Coordinates of N, CA and C in Angstrom, one line a residue:
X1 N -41.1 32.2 4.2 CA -40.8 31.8 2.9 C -40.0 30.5 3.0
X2 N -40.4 29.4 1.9 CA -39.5 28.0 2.5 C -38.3 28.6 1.2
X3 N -37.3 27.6 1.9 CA -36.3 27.6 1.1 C -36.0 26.4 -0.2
X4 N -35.7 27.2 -1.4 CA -36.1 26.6 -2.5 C -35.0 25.1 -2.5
X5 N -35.5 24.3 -3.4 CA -34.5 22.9 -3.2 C -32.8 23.2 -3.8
X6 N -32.8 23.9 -4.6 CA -31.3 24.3 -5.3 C -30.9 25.0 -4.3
X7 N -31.3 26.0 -3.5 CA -30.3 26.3 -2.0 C -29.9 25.5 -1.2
X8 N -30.7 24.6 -0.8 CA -30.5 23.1 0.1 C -29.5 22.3 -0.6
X9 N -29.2 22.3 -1.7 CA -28.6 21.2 -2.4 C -26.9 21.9 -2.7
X10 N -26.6 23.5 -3.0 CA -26.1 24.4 -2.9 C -25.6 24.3 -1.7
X11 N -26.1 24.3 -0.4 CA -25.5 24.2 0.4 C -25.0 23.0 1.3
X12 N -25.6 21.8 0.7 CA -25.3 20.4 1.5 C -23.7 19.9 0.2
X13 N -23.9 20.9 -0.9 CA -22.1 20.9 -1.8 C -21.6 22.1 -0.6
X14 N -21.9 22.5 -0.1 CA -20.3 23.3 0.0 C -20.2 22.6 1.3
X15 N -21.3 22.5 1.8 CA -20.6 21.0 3.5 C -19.9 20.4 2.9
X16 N -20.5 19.3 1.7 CA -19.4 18.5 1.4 C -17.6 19.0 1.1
X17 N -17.8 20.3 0.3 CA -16.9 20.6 0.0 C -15.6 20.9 1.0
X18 N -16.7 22.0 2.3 CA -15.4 22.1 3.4 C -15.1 20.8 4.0
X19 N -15.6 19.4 4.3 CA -15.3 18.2 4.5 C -14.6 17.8 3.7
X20 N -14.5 17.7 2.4 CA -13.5 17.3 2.1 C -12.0 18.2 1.9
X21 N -12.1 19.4 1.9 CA -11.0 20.3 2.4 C -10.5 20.1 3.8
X22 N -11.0 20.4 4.7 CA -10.6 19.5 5.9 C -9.9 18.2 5.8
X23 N -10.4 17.1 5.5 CA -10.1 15.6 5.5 C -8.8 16.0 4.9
X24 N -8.6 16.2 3.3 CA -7.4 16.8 2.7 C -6.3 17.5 3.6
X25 N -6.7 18.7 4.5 CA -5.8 19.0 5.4 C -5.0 18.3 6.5
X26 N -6.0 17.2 6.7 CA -5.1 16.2 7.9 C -4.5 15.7 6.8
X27 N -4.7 14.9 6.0 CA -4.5 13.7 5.4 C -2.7 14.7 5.0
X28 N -2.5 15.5 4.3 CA -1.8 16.6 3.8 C -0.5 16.9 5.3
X29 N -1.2 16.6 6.4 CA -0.6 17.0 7.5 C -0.1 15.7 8.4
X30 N -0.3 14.3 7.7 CA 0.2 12.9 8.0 C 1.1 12.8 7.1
X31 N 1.6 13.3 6.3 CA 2.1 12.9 5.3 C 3.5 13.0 5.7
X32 N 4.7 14.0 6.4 CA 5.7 13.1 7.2 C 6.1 12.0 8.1
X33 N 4.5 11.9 9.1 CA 4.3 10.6 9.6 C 4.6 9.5 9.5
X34 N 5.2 9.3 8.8 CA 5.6 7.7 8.2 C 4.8 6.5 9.6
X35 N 6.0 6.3 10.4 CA 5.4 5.5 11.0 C 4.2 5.9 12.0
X36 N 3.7 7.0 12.3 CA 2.6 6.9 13.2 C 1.4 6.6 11.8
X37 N 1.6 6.6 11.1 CA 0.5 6.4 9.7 C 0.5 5.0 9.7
X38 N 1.4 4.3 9.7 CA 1.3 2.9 9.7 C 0.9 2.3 11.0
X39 N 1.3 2.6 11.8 CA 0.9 2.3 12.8 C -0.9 2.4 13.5
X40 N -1.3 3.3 12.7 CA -2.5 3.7 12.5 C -3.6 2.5 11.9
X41 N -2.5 2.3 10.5 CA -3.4 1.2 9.7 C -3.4 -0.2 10.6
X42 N -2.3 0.0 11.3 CA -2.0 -1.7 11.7 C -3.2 -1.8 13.3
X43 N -3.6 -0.7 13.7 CA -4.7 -0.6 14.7 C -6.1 -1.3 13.8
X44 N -6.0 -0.3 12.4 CA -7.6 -0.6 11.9 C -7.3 -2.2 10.9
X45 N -6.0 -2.9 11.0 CA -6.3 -4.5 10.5 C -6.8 -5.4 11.6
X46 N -6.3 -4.7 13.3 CA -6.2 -5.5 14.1 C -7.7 -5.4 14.1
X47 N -8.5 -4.1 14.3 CA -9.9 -3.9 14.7 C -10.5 -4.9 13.6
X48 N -10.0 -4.8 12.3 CA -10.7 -5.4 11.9 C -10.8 -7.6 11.7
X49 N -9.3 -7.6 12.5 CA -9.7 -9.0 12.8 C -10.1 -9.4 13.7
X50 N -10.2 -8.6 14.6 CA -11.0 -8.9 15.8 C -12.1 -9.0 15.4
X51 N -13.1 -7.8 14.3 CA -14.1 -8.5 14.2 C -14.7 -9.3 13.5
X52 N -13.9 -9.8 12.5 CA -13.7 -10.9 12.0 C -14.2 -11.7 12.8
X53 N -12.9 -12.1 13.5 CA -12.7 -13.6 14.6 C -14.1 -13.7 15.5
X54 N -14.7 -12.6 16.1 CA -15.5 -12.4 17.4 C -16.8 -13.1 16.0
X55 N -16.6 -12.2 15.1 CA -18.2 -13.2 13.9 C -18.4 -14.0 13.4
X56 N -16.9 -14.3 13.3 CA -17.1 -15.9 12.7 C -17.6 -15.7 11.4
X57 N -17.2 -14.7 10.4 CA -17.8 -15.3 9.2 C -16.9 -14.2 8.5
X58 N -17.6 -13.4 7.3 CA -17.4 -12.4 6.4 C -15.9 -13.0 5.9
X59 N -15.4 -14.4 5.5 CA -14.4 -14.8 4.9 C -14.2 -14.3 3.6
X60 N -15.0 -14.4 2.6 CA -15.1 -13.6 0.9 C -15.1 -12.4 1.6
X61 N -15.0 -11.3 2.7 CA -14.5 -10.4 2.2 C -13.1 -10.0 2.8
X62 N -13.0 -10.8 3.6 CA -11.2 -11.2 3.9 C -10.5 -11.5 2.4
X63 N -10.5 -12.1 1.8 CA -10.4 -12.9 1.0 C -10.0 -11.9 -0.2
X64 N -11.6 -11.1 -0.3 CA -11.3 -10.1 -1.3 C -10.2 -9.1 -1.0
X65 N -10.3 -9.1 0.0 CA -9.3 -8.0 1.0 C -8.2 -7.8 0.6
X66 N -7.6 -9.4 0.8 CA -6.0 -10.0 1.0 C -5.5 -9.9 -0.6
X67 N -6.9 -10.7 -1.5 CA -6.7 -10.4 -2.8 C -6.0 -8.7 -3.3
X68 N -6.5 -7.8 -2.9 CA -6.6 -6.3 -3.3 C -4.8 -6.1 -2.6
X69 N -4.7 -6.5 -1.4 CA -3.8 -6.0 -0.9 C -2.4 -6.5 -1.4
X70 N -2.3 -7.8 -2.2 CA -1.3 -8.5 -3.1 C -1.2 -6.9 -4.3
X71 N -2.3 -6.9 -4.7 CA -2.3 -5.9 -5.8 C -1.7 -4.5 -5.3
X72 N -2.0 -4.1 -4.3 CA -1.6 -2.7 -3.9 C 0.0 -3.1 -3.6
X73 N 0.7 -4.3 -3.0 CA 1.8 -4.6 -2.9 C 3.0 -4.8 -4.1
X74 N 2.3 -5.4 -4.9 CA 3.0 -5.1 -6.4 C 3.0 -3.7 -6.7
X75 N 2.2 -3.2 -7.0 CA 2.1 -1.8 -7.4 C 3.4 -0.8 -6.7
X76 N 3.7 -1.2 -5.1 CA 4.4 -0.5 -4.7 C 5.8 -1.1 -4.6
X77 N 5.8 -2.5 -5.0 CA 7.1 -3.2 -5.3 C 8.1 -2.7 -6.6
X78 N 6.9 -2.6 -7.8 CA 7.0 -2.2 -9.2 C 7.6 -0.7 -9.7
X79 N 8.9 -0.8 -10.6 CA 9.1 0.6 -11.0 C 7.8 1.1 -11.9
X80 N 7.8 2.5 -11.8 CA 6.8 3.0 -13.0 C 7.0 3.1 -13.7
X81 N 8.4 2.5 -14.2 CA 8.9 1.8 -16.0 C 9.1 1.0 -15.8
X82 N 8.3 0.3 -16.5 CA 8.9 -1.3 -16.9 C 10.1 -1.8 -17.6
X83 N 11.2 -1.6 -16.9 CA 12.6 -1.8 -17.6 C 12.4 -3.0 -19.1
X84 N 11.4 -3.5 -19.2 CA 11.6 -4.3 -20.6 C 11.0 -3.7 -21.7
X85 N 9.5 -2.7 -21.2 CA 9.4 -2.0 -21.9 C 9.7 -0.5 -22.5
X86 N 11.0 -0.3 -21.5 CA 11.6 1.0 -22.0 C 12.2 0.7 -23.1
X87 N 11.8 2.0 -24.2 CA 12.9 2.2 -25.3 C 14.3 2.5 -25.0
X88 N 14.7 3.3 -24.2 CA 15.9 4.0 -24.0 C 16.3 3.1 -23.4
X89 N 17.3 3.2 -22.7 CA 18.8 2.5 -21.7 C 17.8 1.9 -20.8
X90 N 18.3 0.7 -20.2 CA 17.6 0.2 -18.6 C 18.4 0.6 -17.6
X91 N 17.8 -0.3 -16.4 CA 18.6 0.6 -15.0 C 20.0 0.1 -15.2
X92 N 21.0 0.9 -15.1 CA 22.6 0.9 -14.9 C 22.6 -0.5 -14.8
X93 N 23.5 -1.0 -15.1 CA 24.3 -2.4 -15.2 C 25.4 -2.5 -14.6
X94 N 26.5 -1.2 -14.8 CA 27.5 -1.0 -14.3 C 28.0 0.3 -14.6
X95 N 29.3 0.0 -13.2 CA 29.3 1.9 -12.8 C 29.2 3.1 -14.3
X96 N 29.5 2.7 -15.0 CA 29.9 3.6 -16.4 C 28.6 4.3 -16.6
X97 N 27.5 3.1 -16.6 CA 25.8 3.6 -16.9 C 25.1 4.8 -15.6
X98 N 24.8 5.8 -16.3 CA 24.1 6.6 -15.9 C 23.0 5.9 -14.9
X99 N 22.9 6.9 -13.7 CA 22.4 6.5 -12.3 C 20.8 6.6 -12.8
X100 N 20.1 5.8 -12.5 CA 19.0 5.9 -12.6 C 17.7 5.4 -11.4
X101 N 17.3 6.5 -10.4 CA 17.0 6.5 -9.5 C 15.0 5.3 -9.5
X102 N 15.3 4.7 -8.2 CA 13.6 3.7 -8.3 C 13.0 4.6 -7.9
X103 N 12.0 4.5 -9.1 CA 10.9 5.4 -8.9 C 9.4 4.4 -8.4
X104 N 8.8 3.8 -8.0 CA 7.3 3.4 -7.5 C 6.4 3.8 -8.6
X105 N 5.8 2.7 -8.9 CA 4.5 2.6 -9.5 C 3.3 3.2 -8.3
X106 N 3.3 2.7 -7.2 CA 2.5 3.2 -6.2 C 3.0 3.8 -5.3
X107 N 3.4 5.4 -5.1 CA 4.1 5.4 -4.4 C 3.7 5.4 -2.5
X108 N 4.5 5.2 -1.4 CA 4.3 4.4 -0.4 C 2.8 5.3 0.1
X109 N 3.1 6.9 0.2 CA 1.7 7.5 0.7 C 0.8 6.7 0.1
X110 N 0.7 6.5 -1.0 CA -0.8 6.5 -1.6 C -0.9 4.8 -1.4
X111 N 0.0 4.2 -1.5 CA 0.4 2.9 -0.8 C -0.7 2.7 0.6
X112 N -0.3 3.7 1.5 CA -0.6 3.3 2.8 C -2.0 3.8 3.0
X113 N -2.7 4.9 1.9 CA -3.8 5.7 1.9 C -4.7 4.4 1.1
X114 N -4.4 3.6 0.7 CA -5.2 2.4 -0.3 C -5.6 1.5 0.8
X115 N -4.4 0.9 1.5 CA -4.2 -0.2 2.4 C -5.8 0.5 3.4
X116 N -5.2 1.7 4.0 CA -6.1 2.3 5.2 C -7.7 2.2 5.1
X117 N -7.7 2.4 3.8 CA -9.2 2.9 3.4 C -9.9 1.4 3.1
X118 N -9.0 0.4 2.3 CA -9.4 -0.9 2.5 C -9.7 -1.7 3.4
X119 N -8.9 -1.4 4.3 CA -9.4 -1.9 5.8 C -10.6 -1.3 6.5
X120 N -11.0 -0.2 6.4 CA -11.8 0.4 6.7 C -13.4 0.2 6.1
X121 N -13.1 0.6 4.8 CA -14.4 -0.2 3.6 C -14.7 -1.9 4.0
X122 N -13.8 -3.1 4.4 CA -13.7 -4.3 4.7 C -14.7 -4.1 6.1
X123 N -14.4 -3.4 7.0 CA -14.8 -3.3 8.2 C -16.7 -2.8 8.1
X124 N -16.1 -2.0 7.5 CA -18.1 -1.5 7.3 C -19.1 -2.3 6.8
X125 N -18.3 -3.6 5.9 CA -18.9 -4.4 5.0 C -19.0 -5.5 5.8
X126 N -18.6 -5.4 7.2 CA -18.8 -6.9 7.7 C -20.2 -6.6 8.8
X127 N -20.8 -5.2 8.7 CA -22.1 -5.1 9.5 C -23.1 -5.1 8.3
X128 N -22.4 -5.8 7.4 CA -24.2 -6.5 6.0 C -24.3 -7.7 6.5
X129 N -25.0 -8.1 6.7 CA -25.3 -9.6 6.3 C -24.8 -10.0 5.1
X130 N -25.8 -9.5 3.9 CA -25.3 -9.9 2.3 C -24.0 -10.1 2.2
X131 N -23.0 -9.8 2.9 CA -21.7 -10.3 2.2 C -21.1 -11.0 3.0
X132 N -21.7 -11.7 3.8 CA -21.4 -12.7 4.8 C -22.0 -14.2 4.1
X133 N -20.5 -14.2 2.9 CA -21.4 -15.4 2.4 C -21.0 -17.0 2.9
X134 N -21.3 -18.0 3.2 CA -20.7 -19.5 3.9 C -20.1 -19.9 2.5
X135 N -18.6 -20.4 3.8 CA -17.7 -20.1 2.8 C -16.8 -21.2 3.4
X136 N -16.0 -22.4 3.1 CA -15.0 -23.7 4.0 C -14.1 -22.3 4.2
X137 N -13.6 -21.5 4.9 CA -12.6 -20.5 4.9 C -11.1 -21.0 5.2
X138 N -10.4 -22.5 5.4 CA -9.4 -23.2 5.1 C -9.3 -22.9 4.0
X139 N -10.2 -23.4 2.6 CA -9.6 -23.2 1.1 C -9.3 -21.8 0.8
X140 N -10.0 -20.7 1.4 CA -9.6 -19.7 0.4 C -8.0 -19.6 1.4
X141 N -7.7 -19.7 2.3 CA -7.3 -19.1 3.1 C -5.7 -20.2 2.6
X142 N -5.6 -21.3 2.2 CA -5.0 -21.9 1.2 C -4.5 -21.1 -0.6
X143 N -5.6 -21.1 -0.8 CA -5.6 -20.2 -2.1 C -5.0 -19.2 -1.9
X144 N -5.4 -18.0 -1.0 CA -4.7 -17.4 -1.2 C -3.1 -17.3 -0.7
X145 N -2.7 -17.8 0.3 CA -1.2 -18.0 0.0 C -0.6 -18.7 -0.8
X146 N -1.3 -19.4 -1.9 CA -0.3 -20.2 -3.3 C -0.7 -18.8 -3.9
X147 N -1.5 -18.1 -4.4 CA -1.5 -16.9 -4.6 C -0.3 -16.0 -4.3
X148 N -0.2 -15.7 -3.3 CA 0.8 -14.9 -2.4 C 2.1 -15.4 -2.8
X149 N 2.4 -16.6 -2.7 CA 3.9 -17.0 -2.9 C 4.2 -17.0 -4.1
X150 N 2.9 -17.1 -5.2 CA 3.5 -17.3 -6.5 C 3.9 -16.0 -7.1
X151 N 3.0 -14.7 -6.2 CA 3.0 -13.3 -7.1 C 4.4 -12.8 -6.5
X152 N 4.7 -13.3 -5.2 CA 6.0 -12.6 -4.9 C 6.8 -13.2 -5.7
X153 N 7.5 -14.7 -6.1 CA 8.0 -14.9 -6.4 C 8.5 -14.2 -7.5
X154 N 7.3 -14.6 -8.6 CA 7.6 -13.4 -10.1 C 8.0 -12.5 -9.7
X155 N 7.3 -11.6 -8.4 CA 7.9 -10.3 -8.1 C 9.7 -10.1 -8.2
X156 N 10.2 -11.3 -7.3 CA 11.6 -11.4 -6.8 C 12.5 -11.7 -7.7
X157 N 11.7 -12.4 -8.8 CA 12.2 -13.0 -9.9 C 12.5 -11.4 -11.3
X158 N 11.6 -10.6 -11.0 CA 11.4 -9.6 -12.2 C 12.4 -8.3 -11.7
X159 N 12.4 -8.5 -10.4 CA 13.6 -7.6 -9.3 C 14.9 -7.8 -9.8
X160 N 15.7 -9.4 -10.0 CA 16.7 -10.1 -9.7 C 17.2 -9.6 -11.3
X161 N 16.3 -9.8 -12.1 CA 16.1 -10.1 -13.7 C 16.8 -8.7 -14.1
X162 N 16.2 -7.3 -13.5 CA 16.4 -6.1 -14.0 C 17.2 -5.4 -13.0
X163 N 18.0 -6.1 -11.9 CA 18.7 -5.4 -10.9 C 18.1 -4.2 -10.2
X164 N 17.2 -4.5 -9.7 CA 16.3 -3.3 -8.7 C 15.9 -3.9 -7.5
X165 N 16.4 -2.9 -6.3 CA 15.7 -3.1 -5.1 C 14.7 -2.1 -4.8
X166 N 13.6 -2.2 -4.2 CA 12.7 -1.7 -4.2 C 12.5 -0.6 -2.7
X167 N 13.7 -0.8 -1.9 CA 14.0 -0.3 -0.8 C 15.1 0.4 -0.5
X168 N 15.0 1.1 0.2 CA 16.5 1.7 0.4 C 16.4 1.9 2.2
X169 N 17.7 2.0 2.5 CA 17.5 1.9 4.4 C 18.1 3.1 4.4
X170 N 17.9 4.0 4.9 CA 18.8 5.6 5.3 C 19.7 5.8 4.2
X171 N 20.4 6.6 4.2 CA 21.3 7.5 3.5 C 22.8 6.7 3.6
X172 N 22.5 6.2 1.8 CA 23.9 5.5 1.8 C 25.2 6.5 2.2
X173 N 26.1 5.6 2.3 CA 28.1 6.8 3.1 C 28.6 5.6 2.3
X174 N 29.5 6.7 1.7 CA 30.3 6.1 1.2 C 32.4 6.3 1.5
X175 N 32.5 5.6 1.5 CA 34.0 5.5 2.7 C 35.4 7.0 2.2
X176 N 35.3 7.2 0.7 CA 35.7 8.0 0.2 C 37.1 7.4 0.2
X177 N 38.0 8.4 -0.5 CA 39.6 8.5 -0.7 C 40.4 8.9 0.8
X178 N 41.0 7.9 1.1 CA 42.1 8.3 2.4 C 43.3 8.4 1.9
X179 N 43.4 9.6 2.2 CA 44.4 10.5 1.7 C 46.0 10.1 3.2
X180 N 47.5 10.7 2.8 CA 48.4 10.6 3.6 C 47.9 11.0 5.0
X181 N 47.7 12.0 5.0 CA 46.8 13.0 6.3 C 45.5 12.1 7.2
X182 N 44.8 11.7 6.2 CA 44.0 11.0 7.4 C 44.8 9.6 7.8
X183 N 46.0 8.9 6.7 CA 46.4 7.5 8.3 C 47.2 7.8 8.4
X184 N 47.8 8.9 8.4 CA 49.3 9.5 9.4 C 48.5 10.2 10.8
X185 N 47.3 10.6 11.0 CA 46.3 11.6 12.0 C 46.0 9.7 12.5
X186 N 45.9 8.6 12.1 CA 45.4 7.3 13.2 C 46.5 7.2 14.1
X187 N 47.9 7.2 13.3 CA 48.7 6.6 14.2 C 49.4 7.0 15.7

């Protein structure tokens, strides 16, 4: 007896399905990783300028690339309120104003999950032909850094504007109250 086409199709969903449960479980299990994750992506930019460079071509999709990746960079520069367009209070001004912690429009996982996959999608697209289009690759490559400098700038400018840094380095210390006991215990 052959097996009917809705079994076949029934069962090439639930492949899909445990594949993408799997994928989910690494992906779910990189997620302290920080830097071996990055480090990861910065393998699949190098792979992919290598093959870039070795082909000599696929510029428009470099190009598109760099473009996307300004975009995913804002995203993750950006609070997910827009301090001009909040109704309520903006971020603290000064000490009196309630603490208001930077939250990410993009935040860095999904940051570095966009970047990865872009690189990767860029890479698969450079074994078409069709998108290997001739291209002076000086201009875009022009273009897009006046691009680049102009979006950061706004960026640095909209930072400066609404007092937010978009980083933080380890676990601020703060020096506290020294009391008689701790500089009578120096001397």
């Amino acid at each position: 007896m052959e097996p009917s086409p809705v079994g076949a199709s029934g069962s090439a969903e639930r492949w899909r399905a445990e594949a993408a449960r799997a994928f989910q479980h690494y992906l779910d299990r990189s997620a302290p990783h920080t830097a071996g994750r990055w480090a990861g992506t910065l393998v699949a930019a190098a792979v992919y300028a290598l093959r870039v460079y070795y082909v000599r071509g696929f510029y428009v999709v470099t190009y598109g690339l760099g473009i996307y990746l300004i975009n995913l960079l804002i995203g993750f520069l950006s609070p997910m309120v827009e301090p001009e367009l909040e109704a309520g209070p903006g971020l603290p001004t000064s000490g009196s104003d309630e603490f208001k912690p930077f939250i990410r429009r993009l935040p860095e996982f999904k940051f570095w999950y966009a970047v990865t996959k872009a690189f990767c999608i860029a890479f698969v697209m450079t074994f078409f032909s069709v998108f290997d289009v001739p291209v002076f690759w000086p201009i875009l490559l022009c273009y897009w850094i006046v691009l680049f400098v102009l979006t950061m700038k706004r960026q640095i400018v909209h930072m400066i504007k609404y007092k937010y840094v978009p980083f933080s380095i380890g676990k601020q210390r703060y020096g506290g109250k020294k009391g008689p006991a701790a500089s009578a215990s120096k001397e």
